[in-house]
Short mmCIF file of C-alpha atoms in Angstrom, two decimals:
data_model
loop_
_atom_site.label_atom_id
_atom_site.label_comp_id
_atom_site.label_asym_id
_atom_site.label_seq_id
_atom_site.Cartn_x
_atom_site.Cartn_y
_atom_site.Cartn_z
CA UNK A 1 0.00 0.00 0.00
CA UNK A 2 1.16 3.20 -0.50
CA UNK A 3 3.20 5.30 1.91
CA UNK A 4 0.17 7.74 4.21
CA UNK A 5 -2.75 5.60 2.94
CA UNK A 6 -4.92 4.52 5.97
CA UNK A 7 -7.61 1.73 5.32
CA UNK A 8 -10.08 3.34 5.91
CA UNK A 9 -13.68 3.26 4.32
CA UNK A 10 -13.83 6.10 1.34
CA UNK A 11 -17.06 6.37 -0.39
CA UNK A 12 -18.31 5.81 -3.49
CA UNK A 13 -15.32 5.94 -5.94
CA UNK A 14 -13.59 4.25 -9.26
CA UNK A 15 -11.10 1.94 -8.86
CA UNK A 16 -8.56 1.07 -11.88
CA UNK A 17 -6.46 -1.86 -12.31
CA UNK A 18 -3.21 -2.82 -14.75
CA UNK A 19 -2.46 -6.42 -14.14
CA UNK A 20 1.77 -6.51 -14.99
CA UNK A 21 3.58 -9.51 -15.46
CA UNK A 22 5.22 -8.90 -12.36
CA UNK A 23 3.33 -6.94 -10.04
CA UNK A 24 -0.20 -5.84 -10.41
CA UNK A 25 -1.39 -1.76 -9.64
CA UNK A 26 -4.41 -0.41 -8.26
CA UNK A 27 -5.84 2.92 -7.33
CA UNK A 28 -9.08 4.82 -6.37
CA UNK A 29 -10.12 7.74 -7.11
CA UNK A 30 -12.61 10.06 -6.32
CA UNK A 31 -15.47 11.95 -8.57
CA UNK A 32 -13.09 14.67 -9.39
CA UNK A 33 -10.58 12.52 -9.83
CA UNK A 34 -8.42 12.46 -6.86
CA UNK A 35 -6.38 9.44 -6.08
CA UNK A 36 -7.41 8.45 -2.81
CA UNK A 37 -5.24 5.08 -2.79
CA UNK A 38 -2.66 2.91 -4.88
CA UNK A 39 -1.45 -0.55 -3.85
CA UNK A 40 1.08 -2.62 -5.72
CA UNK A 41 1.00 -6.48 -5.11
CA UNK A 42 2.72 -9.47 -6.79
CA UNK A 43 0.58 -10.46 -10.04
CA UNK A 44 -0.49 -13.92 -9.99
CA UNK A 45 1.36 -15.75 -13.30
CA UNK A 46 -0.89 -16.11 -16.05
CA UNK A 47 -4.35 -15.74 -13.87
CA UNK A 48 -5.42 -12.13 -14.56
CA UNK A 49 -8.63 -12.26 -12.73
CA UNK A 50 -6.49 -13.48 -9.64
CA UNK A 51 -4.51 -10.76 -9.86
CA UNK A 52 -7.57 -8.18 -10.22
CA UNK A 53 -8.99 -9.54 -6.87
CA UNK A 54 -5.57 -9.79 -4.65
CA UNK A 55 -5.05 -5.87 -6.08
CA UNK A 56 -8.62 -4.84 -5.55
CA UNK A 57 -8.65 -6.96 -1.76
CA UNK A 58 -5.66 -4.42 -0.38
CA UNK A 59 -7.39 -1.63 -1.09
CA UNK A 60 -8.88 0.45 1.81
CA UNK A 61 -12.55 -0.57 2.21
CA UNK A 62 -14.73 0.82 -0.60
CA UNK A 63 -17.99 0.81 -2.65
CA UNK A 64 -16.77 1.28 -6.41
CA UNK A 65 -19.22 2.68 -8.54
CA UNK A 66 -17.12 1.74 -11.46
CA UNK A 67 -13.67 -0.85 -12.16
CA UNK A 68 -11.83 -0.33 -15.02
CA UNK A 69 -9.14 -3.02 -15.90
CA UNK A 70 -5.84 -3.00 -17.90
CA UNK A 71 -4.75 -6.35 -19.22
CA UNK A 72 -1.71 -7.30 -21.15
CA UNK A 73 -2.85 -10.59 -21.43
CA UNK A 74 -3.85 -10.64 -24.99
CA UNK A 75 -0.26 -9.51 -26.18
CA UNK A 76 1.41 -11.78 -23.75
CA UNK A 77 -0.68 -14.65 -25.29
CA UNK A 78 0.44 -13.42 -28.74
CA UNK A 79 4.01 -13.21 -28.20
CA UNK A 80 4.16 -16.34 -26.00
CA UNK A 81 1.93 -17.95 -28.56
CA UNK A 82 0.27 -19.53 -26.01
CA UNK A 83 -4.05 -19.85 -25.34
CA UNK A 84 -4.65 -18.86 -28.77
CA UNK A 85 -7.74 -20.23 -31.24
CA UNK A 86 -6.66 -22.17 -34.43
CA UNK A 87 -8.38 -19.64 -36.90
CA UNK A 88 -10.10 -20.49 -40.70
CA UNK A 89 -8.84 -17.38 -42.72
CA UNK A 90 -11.41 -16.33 -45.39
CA UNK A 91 -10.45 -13.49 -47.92
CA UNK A 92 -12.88 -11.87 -50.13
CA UNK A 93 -11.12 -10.43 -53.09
CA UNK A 94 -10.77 -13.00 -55.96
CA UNK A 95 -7.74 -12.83 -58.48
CA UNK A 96 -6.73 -9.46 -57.45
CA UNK A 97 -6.28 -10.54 -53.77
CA UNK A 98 -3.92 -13.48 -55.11
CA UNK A 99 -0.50 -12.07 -54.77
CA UNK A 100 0.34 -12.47 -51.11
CA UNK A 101 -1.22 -15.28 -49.35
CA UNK A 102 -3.36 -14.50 -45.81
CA UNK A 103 -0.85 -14.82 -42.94
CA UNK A 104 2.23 -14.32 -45.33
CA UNK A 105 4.81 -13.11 -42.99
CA UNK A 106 3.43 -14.36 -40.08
CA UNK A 107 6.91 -16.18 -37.50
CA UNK A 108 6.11 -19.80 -38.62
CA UNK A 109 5.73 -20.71 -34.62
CA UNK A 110 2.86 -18.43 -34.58
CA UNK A 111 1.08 -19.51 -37.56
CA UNK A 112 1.46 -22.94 -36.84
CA UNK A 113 -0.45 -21.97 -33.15
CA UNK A 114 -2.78 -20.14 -35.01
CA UNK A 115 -3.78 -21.08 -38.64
CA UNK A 116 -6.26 -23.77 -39.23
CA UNK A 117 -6.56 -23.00 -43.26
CA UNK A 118 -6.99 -20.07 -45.62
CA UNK A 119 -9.32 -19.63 -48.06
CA UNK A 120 -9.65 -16.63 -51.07
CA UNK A 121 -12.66 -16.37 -52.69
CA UNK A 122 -14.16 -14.27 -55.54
CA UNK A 123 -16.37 -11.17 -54.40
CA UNK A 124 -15.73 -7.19 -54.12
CA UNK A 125 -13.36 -6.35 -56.69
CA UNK A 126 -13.77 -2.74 -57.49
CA UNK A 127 -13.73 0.44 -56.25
CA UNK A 128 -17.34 1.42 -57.71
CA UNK A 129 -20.19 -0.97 -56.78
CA UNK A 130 -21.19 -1.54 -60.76
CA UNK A 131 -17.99 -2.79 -60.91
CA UNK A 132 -17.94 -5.24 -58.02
CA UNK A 133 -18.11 -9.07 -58.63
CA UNK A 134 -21.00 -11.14 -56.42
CA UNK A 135 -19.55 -12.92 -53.44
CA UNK A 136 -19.20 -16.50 -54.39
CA UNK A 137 -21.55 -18.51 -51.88
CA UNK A 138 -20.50 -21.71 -52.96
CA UNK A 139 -17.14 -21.16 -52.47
CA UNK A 140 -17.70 -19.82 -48.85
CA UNK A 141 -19.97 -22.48 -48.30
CA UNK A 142 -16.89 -24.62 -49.24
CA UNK A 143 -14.87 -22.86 -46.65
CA UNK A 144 -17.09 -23.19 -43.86
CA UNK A 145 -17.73 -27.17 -44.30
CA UNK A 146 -13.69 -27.25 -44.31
CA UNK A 147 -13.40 -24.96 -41.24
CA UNK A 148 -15.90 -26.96 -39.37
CA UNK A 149 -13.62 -29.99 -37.71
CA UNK A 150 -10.47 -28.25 -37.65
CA UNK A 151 -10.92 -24.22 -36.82
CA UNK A 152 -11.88 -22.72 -33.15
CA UNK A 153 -12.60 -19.36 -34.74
CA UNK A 154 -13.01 -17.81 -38.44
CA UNK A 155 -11.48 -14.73 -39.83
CA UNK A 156 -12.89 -12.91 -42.99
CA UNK A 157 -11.23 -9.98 -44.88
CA UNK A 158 -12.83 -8.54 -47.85
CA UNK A 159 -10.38 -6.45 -50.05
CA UNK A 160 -12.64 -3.65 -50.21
CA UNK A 161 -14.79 -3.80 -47.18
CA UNK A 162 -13.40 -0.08 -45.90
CA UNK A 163 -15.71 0.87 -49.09
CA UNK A 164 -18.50 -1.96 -48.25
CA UNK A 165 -18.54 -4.30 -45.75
CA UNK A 166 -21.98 -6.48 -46.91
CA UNK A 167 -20.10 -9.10 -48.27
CA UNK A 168 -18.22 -9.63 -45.19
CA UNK A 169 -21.59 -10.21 -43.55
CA UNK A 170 -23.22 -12.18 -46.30
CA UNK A 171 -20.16 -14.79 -45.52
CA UNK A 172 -20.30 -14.69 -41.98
CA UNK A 173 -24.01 -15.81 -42.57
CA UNK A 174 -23.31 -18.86 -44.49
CA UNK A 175 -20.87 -19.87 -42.01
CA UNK A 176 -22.98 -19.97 -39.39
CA UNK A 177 -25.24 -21.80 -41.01
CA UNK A 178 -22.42 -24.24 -42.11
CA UNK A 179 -20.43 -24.56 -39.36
CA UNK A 180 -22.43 -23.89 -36.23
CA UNK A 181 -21.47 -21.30 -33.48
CA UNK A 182 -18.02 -20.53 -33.83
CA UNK A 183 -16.62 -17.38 -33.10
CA UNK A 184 -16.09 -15.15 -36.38
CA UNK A 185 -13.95 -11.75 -36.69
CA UNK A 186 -14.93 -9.22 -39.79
CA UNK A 187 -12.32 -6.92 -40.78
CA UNK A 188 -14.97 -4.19 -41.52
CA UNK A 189 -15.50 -4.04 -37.93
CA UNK A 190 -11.69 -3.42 -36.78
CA UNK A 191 -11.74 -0.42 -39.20
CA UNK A 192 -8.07 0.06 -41.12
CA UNK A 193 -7.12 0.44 -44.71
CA UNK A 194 -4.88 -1.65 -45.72
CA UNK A 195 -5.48 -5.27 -46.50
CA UNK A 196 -2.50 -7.23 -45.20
CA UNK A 197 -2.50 -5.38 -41.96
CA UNK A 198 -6.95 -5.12 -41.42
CA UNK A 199 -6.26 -9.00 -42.37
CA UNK A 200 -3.66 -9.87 -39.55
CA UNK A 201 -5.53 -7.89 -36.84
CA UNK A 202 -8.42 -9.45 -37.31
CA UNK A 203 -7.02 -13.33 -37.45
CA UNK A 204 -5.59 -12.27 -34.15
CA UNK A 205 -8.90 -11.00 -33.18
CA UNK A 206 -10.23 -14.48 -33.83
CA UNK A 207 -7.27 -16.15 -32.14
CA UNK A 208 -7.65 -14.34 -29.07
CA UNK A 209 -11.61 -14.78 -28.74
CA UNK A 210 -10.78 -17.81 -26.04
CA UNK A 211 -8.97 -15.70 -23.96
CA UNK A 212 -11.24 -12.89 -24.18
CA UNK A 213 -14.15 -14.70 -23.07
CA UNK A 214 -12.68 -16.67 -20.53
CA UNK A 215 -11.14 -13.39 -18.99
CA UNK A 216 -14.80 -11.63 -19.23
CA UNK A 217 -16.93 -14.50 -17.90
CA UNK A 218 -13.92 -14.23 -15.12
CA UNK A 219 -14.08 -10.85 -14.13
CA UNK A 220 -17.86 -10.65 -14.18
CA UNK A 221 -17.99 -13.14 -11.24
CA UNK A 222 -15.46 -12.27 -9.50
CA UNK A 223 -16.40 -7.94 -9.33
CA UNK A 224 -20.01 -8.89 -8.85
CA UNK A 225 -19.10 -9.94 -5.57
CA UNK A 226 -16.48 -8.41 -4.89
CA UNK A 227 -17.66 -4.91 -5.90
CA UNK A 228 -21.55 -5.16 -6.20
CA UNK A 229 -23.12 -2.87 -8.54
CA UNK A 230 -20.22 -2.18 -9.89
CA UNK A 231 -19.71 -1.25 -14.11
CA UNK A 232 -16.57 -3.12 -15.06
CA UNK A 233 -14.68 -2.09 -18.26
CA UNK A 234 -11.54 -3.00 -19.97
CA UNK A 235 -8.63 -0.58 -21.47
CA UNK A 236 -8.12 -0.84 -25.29
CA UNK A 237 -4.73 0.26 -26.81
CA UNK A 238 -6.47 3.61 -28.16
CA UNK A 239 -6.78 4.95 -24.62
CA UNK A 240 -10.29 4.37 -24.25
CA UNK A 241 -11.92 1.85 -22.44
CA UNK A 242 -14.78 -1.23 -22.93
CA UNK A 243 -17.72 -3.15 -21.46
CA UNK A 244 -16.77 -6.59 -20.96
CA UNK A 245 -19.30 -7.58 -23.49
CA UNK A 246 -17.47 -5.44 -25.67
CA UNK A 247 -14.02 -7.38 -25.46
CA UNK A 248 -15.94 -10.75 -26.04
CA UNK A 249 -16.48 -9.78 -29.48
CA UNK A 250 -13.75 -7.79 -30.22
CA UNK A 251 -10.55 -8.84 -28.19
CA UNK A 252 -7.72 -7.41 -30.50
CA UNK A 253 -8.84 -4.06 -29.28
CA UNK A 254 -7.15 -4.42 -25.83
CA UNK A 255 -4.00 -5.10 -27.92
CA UNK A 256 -1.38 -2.02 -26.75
CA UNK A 257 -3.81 -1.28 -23.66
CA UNK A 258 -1.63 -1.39 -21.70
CA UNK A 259 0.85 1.19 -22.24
CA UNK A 260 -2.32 3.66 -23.38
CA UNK A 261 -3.26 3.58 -19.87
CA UNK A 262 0.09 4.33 -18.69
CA UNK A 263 0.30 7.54 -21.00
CA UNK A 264 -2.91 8.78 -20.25
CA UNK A 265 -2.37 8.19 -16.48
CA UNK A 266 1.33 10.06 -16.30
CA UNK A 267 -0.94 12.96 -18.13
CA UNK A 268 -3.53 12.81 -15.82
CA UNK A 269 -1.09 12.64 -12.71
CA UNK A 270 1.04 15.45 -14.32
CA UNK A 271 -1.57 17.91 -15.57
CA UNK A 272 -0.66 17.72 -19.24
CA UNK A 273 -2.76 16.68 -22.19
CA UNK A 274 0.28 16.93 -24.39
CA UNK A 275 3.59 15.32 -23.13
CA UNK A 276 6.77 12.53 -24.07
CA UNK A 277 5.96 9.91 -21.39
CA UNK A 278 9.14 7.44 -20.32
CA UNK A 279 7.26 4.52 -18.53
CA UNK A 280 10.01 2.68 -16.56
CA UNK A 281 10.17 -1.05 -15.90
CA UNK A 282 12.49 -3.70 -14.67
CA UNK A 283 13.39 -4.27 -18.41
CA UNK A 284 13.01 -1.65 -20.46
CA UNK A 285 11.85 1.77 -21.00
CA UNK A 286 9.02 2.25 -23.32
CA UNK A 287 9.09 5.96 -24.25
CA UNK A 288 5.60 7.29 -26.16
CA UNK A 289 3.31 10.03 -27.08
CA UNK A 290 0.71 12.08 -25.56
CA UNK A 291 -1.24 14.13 -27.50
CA UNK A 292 -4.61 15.81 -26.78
CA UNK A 293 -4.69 13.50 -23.66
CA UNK A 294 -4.48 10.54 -26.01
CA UNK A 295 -1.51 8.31 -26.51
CA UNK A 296 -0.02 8.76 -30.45
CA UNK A 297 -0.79 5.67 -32.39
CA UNK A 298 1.89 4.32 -34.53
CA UNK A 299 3.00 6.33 -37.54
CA UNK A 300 3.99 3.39 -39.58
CA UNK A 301 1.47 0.81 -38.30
CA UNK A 302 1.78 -1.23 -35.00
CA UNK A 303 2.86 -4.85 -34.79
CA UNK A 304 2.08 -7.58 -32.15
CA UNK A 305 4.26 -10.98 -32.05
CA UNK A 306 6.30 -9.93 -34.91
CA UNK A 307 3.06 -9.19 -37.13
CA UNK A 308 2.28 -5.98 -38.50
CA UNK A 309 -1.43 -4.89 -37.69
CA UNK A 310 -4.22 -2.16 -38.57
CA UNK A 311 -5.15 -1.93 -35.13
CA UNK A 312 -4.81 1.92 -32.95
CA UNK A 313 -1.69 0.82 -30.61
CA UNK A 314 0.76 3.60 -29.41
CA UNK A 315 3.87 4.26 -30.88
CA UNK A 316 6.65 3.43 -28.66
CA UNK A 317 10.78 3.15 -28.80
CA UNK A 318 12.25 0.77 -26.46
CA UNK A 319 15.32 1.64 -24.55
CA UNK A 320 16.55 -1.91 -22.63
CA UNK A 321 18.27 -1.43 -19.23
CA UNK A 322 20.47 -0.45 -17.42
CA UNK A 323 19.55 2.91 -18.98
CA UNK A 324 22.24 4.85 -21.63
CA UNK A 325 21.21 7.78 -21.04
CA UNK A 326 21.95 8.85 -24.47
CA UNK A 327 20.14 6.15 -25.99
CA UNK A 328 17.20 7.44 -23.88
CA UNK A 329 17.81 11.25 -24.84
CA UNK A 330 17.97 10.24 -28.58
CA UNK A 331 14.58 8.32 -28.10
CA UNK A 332 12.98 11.36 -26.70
CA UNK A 333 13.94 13.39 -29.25
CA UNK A 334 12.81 11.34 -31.92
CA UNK A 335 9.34 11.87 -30.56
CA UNK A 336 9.23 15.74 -30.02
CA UNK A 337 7.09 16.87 -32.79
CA UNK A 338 9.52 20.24 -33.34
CA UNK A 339 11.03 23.03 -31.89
CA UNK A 340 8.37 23.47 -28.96
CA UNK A 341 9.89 20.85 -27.31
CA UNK A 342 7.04 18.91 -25.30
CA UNK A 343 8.18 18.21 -21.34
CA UNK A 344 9.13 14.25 -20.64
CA UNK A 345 6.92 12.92 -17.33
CA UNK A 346 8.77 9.60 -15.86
CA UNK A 347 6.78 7.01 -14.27
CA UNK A 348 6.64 3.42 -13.96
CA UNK A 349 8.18 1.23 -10.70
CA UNK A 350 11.72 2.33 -12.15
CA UNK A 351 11.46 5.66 -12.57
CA UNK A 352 14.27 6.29 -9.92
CA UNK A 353 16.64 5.34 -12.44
CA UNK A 354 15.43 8.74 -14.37
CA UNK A 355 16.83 11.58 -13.18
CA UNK A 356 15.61 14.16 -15.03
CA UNK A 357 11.97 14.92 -16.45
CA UNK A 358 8.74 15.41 -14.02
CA UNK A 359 8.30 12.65 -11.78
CA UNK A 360 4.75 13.19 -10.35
CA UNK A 361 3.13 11.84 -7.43
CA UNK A 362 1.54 8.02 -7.79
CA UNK A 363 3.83 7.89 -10.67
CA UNK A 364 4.41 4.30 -10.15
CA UNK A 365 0.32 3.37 -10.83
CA UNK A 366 0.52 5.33 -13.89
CA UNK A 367 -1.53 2.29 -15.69
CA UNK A 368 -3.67 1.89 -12.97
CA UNK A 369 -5.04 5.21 -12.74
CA UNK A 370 -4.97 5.87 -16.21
CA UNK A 371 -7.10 3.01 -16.49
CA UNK A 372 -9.85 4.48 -13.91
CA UNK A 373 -10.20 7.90 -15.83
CA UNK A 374 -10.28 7.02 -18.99
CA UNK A 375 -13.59 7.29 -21.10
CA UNK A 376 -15.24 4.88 -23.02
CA UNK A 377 -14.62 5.13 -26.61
CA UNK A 378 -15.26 3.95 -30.30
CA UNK A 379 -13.73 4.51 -34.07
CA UNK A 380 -15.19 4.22 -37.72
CA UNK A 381 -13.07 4.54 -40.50
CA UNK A 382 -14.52 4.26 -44.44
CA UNK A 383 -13.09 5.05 -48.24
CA UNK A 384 -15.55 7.53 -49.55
CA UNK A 385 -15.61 9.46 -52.96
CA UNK A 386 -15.73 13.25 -53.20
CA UNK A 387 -16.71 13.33 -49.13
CA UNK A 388 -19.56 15.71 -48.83
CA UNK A 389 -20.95 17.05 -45.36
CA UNK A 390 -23.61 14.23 -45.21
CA UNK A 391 -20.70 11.62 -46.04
CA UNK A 392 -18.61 13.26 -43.11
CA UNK A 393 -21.63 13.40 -40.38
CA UNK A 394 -22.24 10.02 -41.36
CA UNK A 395 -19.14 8.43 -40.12
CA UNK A 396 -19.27 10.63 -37.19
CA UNK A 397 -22.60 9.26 -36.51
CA UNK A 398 -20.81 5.85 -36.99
CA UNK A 399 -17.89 6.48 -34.48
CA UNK A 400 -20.49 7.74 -32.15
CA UNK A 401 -22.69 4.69 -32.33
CA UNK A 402 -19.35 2.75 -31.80
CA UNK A 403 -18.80 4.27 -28.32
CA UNK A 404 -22.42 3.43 -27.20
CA UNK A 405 -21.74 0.06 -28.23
CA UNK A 406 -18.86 -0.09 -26.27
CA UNK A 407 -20.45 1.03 -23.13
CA UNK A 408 -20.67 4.85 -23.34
CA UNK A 409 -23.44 7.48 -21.99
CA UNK A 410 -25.76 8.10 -25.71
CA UNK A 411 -26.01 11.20 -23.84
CA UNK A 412 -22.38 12.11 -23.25
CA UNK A 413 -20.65 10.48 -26.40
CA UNK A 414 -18.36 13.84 -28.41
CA UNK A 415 -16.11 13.26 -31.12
CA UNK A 416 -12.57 13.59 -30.45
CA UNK A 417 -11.01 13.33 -33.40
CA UNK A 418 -12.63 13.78 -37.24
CA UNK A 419 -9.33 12.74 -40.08
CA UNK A 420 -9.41 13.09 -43.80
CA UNK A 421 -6.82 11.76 -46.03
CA UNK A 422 -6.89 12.05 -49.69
CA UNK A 423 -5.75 8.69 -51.21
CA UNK A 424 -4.03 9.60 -54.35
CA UNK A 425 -3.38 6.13 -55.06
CA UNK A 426 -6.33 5.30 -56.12
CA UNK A 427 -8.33 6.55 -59.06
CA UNK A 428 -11.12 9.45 -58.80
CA UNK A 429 -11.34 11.33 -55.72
CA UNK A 430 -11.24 9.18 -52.69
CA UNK A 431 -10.66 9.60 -49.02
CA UNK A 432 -10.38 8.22 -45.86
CA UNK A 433 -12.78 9.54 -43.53
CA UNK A 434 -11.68 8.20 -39.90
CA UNK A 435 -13.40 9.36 -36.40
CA UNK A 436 -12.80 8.67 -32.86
CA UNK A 437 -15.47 9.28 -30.30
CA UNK A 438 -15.71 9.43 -26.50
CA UNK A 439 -18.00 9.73 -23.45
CA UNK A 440 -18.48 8.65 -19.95
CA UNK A 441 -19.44 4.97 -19.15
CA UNK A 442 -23.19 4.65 -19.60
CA UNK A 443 -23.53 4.33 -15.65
CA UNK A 444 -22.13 7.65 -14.42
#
């Protein structure tokens, strides 16, 4: 427990959690957003919901009104390839999808855990619907007979599903009604342009639906008596958080949660929306981006396991230790966006090692309470010709819905971010319309 924290019973308050490999952080804070506690305890090896209830337990007394949980689990199980679903892989895209195989790339240890077949069939195919070829139902059909014995989960990618995502839906039909109840991923709904990358996040999406479900069903009976009447969400690598429902269906969106919450915690705990965050551990440092009061996503795309994905996961640069501390000056540089240099807050249970920078109070929770203020947020992301403003409100509308979906207030829910990029790549005038919304959990 932390040094000057009584137990004592506080009132009604939000608690946040970030289960560590090693040791396991928790803090409450109040309405305005006070920390009234941390604790630190040993995390429990490879039982996250363990660890959430020893971390939660040494807490002063309480009555939660809302737990919000960081897990690292799903990238652990990634990189250790380990609890993972053996995944069917259906792309929609016919000939012109041909070139690179699904799960090209991929370390052949992981796609042996994971991949149980791949499968390209015709469908989609241009960039104007008059142009597009009918999904071929047989060939699906096919698929999902094949995937039946041998797959735990199914993947499908359509080529051009960030222009229309019905034919991703029209499969996922017929493989229910082929292959029973098995868990299926659809790239439309994980947002992201580019095939290869939209394709990989959502195969690991798929993959990680065992985990994800286990970990949910877990926490729900565990907080329900532990913290009665409690709303329980989960972190998500964008900074934002999720019901547990939420991360049933879509697990690869906790991927990168955890060091989200640690940025937007060393922002909170420092007063700064905008800041170069050094997060400290017994390893390494992982040095990111806060911007706006949201961690920077990954310029060049993010990768998990050695597998590059579409998926909203901060941009980091790992210094190992024992610190250089001109490696760790160089990284910090590399992520000031210019002249106005942007001040470095140090946190994490190494931060000692640090000399320099703002070290604020609670500093070694970061991920704990970033986790307990975050909001509850949701993305939509589409290819649209010659945007107009009923094209622009409509994803909006879309990102908004998302965050109600993931457990936000309807009433509450704002936009935080609203992107256009022209793609010049492509023929005609086409764009990228991408929007990020955010609002309190639906309970406060």
């Amino acid at each position: 427990m932390s040094p000057g924290v009584e137990r004592r019973q506080v009132g009604m308050v939000r608690a946040g959690v970030d289960v560590g490999p090693t040791n396991t952080d928790a803090a409450l804070l109040d309405d305005a957003g006070r920390v009234l506690a941390t604790v630190k305890v040993a995390s429990v090896p490879d039982d996250p919901v363990a660890c959430v209830r020893a971390a939660l337990g040494a807490l002063p007394p309480h009555e939660s009104a809302q737990v919000a949980v960081g897990l690292r689990g799903a990238a652990t199980a990634v990189t250790r390839r380990r609890g993972l679903r053996r995944v069917a892989v259906l792309r929609i895209s016919g000939e012109s999808g041909r070139a690179v195989r699904p799960l090209s790339g991929w370390p052949e240890d992981l796609r042996a855990a994971v991949s149980a077949g791949t499968a390209t069939v015709a469908g989609g195919g241009g960039l104007d619907r008059e142009d597009w070829t009918p999904l071929d139902r047989d060939a699906v059909a096919r698929f999902a007979a094949s995937a039946a014995g041998a797959a735990e989960a199914v993947a499908v990618t359509g080529l051009f599903s960030p222009l229309d995502g019905r034919q991703e839906r029209e499969a996922a039909e017929i493989i229910r009604a082929e292959a029973g109840d098995l868990p299926i991923s659809l790239s439309a709904e994980l947002g992201s342009i580019g095939l290869l990358e939209r394709e990989n996040a959502t195969v690991l999406d798929a993959a990680l639906s065992g985990f994800a479900g286990a970990v949910a069903e877990g926490l729900a009976e565990t907080l329900s008596g532990l913290c009665p009447g409690a709303a329980v969400f989960v972190t998500r690598g964008d900074g934002t958080l999720m019901s547990l429902e939420h991360l049933a269906r879509h697990p690869g969106l906790s991927l990168g949660s955890g060091p989200a919450s640690v940025l937007r915690g060393a922002g909170v705990l420092a007063g700064l929306h905008d800041a170069v965050v050094a997060d400290v551990g017994a390893a390494r440092v992982r040095v990111g981006v806060l911007a706006g009061g949201f961690p920077e996503e990954a310029v060049r795309g993010a990768g998990i396991g050695g597998v590059p994905v579409g998926l909203r996961i901060p941009g980091l640069i790992r210094v190992p230790r024992p610190i250089d501390p001109a490696e760790l000056a160089e990284a910090v540089d590399r992520l000031q966006p210019g002249p106005a240099r942007l001040p470095l807050v140090v946190v994490g249970g190494g931060a000692h090692a640090v000399p320099g920078g703002l070290h604020p109070a609670h500093g070694l929770c970061a991920g704990a309470i970033g986790a307990a203020v975050s909001p509850v947020g949701g993305q939509y992301e589409r290819i649209v010709r010659l945007p107009g403003a009923a094209a622009r409100e409509a994803v909006a509308e879309e990102a908004r819905a998302a965050a109600v979906r993931a457990g936000a207030d309807p009433r509450d829910v704002a936009l935080v971010e609203v992107d256009e990029t022209p793609l010049d790549y492509l023929p005609g005038s086409f764009v990228r319309l991408r929007a990020r919304a955010a609002g309190r959990p639906s309970h406060l």
